[in-house]
mmCIF file with all atom_site columns, C-alpha atoms in Angstrom:
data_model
loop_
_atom_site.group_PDB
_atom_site.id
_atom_site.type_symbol
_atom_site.label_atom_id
_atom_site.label_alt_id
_atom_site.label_comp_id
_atom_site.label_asym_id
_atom_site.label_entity_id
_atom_site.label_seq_id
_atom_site.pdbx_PDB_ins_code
_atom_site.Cartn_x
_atom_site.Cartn_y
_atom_site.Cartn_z
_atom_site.occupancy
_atom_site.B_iso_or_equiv
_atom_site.pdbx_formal_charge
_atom_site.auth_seq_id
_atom_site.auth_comp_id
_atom_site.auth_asym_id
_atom_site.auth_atom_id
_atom_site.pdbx_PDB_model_num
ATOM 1   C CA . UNK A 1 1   ? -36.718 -55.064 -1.806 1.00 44.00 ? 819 UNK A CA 1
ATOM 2   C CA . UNK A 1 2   ? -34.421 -57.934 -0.944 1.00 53.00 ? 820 UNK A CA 1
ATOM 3   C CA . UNK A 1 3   ? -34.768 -59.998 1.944  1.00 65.00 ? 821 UNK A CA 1
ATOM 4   C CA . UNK A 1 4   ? -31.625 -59.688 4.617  1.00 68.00 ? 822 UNK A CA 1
ATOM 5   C CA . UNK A 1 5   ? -28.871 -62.413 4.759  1.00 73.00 ? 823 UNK A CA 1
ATOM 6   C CA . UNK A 1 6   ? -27.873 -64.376 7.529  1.00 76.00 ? 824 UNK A CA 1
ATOM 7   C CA . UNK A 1 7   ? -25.094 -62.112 8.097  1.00 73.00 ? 825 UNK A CA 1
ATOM 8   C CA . UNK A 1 8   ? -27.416 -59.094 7.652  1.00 71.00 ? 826 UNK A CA 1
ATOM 9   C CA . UNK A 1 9   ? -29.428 -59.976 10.366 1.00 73.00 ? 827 UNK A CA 1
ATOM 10  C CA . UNK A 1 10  ? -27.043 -61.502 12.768 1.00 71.00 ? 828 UNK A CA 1
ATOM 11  C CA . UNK A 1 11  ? -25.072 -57.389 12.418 1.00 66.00 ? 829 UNK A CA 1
ATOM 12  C CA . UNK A 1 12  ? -28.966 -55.641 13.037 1.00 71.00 ? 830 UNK A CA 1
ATOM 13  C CA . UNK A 1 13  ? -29.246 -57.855 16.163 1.00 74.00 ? 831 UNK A CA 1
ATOM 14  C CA . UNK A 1 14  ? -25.659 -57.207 17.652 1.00 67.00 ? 832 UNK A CA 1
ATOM 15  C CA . UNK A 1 15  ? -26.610 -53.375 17.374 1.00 70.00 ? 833 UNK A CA 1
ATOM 16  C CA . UNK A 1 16  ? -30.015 -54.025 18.957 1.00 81.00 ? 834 UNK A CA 1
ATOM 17  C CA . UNK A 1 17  ? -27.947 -55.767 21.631 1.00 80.00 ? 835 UNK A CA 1
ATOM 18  C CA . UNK A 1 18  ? -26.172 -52.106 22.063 1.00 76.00 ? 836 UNK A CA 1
ATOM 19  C CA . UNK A 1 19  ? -29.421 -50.686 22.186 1.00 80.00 ? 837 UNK A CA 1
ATOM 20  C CA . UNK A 1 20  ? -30.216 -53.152 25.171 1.00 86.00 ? 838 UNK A CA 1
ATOM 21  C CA . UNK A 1 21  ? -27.483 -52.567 26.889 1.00 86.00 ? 839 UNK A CA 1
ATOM 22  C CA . UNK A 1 22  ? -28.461 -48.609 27.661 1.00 89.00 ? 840 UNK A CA 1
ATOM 23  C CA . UNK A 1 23  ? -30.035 -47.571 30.410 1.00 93.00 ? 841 UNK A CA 1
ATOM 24  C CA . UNK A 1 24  ? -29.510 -43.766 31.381 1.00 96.00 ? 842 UNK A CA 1
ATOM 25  C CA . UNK A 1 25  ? -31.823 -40.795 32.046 1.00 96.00 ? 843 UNK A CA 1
ATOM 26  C CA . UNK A 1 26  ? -30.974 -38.914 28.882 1.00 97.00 ? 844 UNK A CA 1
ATOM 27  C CA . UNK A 1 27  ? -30.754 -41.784 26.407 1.00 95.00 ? 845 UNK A CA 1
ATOM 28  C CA . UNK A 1 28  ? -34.073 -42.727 24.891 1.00 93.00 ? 846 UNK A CA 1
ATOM 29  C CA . UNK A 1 29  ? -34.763 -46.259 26.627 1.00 90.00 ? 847 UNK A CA 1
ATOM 30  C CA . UNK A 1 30  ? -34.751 -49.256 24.495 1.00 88.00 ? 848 UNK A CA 1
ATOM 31  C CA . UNK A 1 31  ? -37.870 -51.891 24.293 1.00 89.00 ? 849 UNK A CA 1
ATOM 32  C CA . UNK A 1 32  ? -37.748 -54.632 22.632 1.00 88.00 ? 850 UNK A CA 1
ATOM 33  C CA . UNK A 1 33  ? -36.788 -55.376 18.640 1.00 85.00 ? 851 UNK A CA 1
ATOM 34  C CA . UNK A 1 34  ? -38.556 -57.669 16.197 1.00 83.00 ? 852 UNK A CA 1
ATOM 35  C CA . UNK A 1 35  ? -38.278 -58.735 12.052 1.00 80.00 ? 853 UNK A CA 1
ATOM 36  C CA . UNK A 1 36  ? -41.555 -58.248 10.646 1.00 81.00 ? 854 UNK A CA 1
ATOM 37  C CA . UNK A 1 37  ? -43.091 -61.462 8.854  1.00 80.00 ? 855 UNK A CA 1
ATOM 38  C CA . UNK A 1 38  ? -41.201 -61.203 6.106  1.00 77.00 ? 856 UNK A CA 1
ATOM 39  C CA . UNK A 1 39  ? -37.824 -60.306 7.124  1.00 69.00 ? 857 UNK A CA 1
ATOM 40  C CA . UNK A 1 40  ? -37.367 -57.131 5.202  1.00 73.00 ? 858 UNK A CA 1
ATOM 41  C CA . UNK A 1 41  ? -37.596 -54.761 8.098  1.00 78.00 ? 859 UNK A CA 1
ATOM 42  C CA . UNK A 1 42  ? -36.243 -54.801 11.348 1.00 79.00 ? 860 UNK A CA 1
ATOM 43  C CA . UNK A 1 43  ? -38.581 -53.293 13.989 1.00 81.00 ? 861 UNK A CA 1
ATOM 44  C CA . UNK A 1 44  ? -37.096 -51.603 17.137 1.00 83.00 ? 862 UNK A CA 1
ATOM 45  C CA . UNK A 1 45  ? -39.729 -50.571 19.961 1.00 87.00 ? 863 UNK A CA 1
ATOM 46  C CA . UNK A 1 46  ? -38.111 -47.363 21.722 1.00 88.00 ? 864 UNK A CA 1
ATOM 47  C CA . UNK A 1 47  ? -39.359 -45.543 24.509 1.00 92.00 ? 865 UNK A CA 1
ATOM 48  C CA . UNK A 1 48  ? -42.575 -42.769 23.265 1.00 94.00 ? 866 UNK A CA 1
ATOM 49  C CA . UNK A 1 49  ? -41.451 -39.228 23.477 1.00 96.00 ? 867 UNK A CA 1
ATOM 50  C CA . UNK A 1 50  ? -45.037 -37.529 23.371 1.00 96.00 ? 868 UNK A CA 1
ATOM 51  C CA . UNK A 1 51  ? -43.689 -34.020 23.060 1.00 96.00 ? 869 UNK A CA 1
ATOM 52  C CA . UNK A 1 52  ? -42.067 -35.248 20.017 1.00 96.00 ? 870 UNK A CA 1
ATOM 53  C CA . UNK A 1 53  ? -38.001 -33.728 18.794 1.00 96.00 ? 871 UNK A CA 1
ATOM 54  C CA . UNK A 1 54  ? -36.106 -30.779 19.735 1.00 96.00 ? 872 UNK A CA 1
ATOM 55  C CA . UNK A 1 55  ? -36.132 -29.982 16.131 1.00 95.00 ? 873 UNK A CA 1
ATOM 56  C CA . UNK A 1 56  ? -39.926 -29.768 15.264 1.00 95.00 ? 874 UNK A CA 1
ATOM 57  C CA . UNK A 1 57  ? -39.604 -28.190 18.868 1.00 94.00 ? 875 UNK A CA 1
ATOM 58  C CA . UNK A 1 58  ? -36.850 -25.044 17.916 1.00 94.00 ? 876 UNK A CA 1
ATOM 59  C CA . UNK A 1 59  ? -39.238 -24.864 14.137 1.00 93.00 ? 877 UNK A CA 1
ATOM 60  C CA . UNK A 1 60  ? -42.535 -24.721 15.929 1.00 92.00 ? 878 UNK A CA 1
ATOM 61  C CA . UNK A 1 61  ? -40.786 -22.055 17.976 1.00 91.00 ? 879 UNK A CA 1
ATOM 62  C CA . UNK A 1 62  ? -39.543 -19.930 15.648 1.00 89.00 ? 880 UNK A CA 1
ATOM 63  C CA . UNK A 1 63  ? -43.135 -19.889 13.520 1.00 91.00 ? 881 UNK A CA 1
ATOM 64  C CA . UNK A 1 64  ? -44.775 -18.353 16.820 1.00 91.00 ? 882 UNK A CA 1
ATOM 65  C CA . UNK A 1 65  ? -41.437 -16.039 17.104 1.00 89.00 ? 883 UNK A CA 1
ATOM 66  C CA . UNK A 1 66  ? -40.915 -17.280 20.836 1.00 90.00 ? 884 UNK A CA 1
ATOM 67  C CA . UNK A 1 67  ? -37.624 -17.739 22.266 1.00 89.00 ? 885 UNK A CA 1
ATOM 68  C CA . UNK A 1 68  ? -35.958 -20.014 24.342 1.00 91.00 ? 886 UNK A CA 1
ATOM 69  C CA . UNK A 1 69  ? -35.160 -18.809 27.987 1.00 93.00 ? 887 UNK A CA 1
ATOM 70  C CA . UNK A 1 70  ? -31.595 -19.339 29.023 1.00 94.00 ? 888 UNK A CA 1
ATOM 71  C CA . UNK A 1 71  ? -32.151 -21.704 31.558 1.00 95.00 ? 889 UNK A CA 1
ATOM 72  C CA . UNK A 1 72  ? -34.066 -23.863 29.336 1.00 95.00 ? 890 UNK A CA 1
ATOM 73  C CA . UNK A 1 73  ? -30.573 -23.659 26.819 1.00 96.00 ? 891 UNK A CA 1
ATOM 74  C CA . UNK A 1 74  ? -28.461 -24.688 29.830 1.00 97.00 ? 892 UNK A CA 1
ATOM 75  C CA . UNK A 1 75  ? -31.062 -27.438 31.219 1.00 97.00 ? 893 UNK A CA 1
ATOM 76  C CA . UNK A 1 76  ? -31.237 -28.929 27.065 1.00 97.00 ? 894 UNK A CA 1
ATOM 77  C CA . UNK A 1 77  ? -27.477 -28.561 26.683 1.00 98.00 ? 895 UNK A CA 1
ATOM 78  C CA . UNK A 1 78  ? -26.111 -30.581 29.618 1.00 98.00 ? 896 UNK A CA 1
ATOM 79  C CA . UNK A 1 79  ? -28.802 -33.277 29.321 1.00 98.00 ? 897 UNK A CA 1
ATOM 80  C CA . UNK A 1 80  ? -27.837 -34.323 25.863 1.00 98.00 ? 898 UNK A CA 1
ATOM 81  C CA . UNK A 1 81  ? -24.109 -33.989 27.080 1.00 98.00 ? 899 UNK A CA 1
ATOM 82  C CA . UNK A 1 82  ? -24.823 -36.172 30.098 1.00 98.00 ? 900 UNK A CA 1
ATOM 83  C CA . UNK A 1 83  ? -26.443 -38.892 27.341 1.00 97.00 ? 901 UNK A CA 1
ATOM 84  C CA . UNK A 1 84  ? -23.777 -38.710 25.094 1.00 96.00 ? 902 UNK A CA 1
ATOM 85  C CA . UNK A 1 85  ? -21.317 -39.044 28.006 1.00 97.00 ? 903 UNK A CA 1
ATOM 86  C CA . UNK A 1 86  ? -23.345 -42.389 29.074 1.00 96.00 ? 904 UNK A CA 1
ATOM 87  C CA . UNK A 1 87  ? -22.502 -43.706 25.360 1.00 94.00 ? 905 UNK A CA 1
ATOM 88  C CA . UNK A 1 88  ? -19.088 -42.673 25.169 1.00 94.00 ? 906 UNK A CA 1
ATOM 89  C CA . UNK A 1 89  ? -18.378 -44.369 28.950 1.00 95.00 ? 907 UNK A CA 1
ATOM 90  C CA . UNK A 1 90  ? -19.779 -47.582 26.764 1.00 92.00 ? 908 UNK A CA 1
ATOM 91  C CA . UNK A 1 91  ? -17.170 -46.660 24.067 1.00 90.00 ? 909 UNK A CA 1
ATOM 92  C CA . UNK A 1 92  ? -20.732 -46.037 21.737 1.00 89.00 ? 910 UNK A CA 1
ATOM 93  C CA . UNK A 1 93  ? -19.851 -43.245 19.024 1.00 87.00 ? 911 UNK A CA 1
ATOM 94  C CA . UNK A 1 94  ? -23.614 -41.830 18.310 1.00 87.00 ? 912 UNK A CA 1
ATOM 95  C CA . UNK A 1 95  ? -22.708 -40.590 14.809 1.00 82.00 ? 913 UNK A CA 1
ATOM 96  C CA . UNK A 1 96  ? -25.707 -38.603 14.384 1.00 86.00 ? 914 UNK A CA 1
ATOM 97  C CA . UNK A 1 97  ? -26.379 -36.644 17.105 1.00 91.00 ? 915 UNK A CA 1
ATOM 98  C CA . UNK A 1 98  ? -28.727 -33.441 15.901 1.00 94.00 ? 916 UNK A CA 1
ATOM 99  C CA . UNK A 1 99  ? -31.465 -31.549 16.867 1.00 95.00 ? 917 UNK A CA 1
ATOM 100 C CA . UNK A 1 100 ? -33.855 -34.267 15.206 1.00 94.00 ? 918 UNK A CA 1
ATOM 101 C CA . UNK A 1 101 ? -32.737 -37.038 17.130 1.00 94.00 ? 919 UNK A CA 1
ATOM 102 C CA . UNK A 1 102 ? -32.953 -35.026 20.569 1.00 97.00 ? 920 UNK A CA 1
ATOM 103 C CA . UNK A 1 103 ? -36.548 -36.474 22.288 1.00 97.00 ? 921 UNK A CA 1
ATOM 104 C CA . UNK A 1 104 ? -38.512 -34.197 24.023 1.00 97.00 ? 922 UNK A CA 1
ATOM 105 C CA . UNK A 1 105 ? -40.095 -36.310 26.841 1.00 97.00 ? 923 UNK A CA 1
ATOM 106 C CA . UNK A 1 106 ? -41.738 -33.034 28.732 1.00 88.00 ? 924 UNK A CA 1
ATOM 107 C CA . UNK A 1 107 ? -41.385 -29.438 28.019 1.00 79.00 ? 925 UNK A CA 1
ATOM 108 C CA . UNK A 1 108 ? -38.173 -29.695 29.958 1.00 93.00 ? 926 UNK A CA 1
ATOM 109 C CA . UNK A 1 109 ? -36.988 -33.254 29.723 1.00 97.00 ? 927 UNK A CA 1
ATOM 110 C CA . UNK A 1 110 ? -34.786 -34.370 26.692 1.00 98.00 ? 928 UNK A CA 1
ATOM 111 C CA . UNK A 1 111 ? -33.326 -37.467 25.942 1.00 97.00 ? 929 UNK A CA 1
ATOM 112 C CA . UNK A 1 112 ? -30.810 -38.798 22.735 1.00 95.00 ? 930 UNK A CA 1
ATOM 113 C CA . UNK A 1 113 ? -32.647 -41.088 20.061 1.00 89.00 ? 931 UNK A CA 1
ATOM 114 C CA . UNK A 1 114 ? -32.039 -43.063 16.901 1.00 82.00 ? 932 UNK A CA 1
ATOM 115 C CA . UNK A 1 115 ? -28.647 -44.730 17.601 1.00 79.00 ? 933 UNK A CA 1
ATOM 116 C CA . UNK A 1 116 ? -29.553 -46.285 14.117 1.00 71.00 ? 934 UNK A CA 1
ATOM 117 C CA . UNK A 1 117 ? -25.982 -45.214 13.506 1.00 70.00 ? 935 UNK A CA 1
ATOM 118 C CA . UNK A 1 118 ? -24.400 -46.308 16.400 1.00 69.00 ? 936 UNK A CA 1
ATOM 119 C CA . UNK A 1 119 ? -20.624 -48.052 16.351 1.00 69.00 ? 937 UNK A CA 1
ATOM 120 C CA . UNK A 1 120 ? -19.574 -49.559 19.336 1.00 71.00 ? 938 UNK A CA 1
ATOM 121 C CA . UNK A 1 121 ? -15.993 -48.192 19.328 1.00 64.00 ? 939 UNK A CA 1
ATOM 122 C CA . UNK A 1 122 ? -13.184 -51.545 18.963 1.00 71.00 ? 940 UNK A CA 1
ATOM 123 C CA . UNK A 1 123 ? -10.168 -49.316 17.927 1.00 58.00 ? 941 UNK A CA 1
ATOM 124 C CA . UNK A 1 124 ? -9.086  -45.547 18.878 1.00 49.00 ? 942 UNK A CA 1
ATOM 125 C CA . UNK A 1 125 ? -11.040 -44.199 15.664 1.00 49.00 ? 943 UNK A CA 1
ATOM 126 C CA . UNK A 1 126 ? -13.567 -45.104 12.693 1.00 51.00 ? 944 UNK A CA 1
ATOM 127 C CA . UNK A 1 127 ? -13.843 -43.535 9.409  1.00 50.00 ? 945 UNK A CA 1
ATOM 128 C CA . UNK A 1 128 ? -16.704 -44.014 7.679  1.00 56.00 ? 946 UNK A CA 1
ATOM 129 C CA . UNK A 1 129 ? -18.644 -41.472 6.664  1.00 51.00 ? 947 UNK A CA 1
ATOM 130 C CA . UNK A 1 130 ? -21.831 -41.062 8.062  1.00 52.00 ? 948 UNK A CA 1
ATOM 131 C CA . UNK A 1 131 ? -24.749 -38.803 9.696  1.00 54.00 ? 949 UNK A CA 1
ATOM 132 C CA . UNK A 1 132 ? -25.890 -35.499 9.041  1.00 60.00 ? 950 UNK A CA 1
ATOM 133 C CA . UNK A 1 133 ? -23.994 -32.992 6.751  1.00 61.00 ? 951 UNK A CA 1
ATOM 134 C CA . UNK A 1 134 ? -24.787 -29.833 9.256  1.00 66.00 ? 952 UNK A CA 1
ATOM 135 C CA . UNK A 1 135 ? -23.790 -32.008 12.047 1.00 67.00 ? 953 UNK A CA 1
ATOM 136 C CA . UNK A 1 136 ? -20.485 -33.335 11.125 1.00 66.00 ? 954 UNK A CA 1
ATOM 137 C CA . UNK A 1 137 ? -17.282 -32.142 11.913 1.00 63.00 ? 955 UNK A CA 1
ATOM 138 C CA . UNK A 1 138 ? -14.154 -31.558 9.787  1.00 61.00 ? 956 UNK A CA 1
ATOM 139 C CA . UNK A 1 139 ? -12.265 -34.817 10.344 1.00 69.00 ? 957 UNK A CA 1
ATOM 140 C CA . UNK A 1 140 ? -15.479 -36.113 8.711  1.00 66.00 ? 958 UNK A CA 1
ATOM 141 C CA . UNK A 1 141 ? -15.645 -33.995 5.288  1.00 58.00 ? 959 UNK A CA 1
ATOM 142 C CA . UNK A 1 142 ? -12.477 -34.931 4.760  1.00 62.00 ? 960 UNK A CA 1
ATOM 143 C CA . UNK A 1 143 ? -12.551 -38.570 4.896  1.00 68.00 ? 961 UNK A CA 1
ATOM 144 C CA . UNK A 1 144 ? -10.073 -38.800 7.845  1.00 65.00 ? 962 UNK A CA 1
ATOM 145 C CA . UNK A 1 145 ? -10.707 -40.803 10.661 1.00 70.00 ? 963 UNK A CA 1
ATOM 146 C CA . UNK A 1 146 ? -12.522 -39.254 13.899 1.00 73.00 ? 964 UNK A CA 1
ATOM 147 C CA . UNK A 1 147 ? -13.484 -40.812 17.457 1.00 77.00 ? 965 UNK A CA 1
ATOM 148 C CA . UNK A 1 148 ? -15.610 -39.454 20.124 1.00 81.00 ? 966 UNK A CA 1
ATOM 149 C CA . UNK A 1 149 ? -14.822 -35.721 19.441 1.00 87.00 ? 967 UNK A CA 1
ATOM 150 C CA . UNK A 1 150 ? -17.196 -36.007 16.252 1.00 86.00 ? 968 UNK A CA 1
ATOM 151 C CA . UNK A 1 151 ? -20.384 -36.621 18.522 1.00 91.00 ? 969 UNK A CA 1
ATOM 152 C CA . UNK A 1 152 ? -19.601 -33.302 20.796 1.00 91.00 ? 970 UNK A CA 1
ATOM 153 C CA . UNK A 1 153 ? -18.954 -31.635 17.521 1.00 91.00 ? 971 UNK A CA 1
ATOM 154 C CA . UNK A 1 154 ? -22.372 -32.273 17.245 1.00 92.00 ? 972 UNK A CA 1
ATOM 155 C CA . UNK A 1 155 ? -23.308 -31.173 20.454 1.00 96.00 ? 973 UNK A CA 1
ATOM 156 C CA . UNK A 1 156 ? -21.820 -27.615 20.148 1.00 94.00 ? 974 UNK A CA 1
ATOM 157 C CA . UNK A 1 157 ? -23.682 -27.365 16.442 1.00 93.00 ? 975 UNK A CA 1
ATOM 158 C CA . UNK A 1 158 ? -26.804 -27.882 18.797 1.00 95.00 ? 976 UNK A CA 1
ATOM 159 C CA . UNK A 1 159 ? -25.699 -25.583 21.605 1.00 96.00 ? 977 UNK A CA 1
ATOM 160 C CA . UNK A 1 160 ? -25.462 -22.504 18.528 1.00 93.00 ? 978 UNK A CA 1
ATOM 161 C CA . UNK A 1 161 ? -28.713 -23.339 17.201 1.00 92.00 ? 979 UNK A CA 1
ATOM 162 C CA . UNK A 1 162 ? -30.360 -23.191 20.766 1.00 94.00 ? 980 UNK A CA 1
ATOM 163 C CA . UNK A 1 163 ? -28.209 -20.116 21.321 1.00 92.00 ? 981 UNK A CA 1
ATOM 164 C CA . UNK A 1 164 ? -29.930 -18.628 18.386 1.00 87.00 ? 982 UNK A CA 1
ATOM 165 C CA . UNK A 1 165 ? -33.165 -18.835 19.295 1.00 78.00 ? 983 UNK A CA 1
ATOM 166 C CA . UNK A 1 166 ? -32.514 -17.181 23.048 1.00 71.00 ? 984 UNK A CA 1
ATOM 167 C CA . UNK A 1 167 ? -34.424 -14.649 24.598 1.00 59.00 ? 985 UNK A CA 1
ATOM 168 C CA . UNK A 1 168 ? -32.443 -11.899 25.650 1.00 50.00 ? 986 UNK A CA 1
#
């Protein structure tokens, strides 16, 4: 493992400074941020969400064969919109929005997590390739460049799989 540059660090501590900068009701709130002793790691401290991700959530689910009522869909659906909205009003592109990164605060309350991937947006689009396969939309797959439409890609991809787990 090699130890981070000057540079390295300097980049990890501008996008904790985006972290820092959050504050919103559906965006997993931000703590504090620390190297460890040796400088290999970077440690962020995020809010505890003790009801864990939607995805374990929707999989845990799905083993007991219970579905999701529609209101429940509707209340999950426009909180994670409302988050993303908060990042995109701060010209933050999430880049891996997904069911896994979706904190479940209560059995009701969600909130967007791991903006690990996170660009603060300087220009009309980015192009680097990044996130989750399932997740990401066309633009992506074929190396052209994308802006905030990428992230509520993302959030319909999570809308169907919530929609396929609905009671009827």
């Amino acid at each position: 493992m090699m130890k981070l540059s000057v540079k390295e660090k300097e980049n990890a501590l501008n996008e904790v400074r985006i972290l820092a900068s959050i504050t919103h009701p559906n965006i997993a709130g931000y703590n504090e941020a620390f190297f460890e002793e040796s400088g290999h790691f970077l440690c962020i401290v995020m809010e505890y969400a003790p009801f864990g991700d939607l995805s374990r959530a929707l999989r845990k689910r799905q083993a007991q064969r219970k579905l999701l009522p529609e209101d429940l869909i509707w209340s999950y659906f426009i909180q994670i919109a409302r988050g993303l909205q908060a990042l995109h009003a701060q010209k933050i592109l999430h880049r891996d929005v997904k069911t896994a990164n979706v904190l479940r605060m209560s059995g009701e309350i969600v909130k967007l997590g791991d903006l690990g991937v996170a660009k603060l947006m300087k220009g009309a689009m980015t192009n680097t390739q990044i996130g989750t396969p399932h997740y990401m939309p066309p633009e992506v797959w074929r190396n052209r460049p994308y802006t905030f439409n990428s992230d509520v890609w993302a959030l319909g991809c999570i809308f169907g799989e919530l929609l396929q787990r609905q009671q009827q």
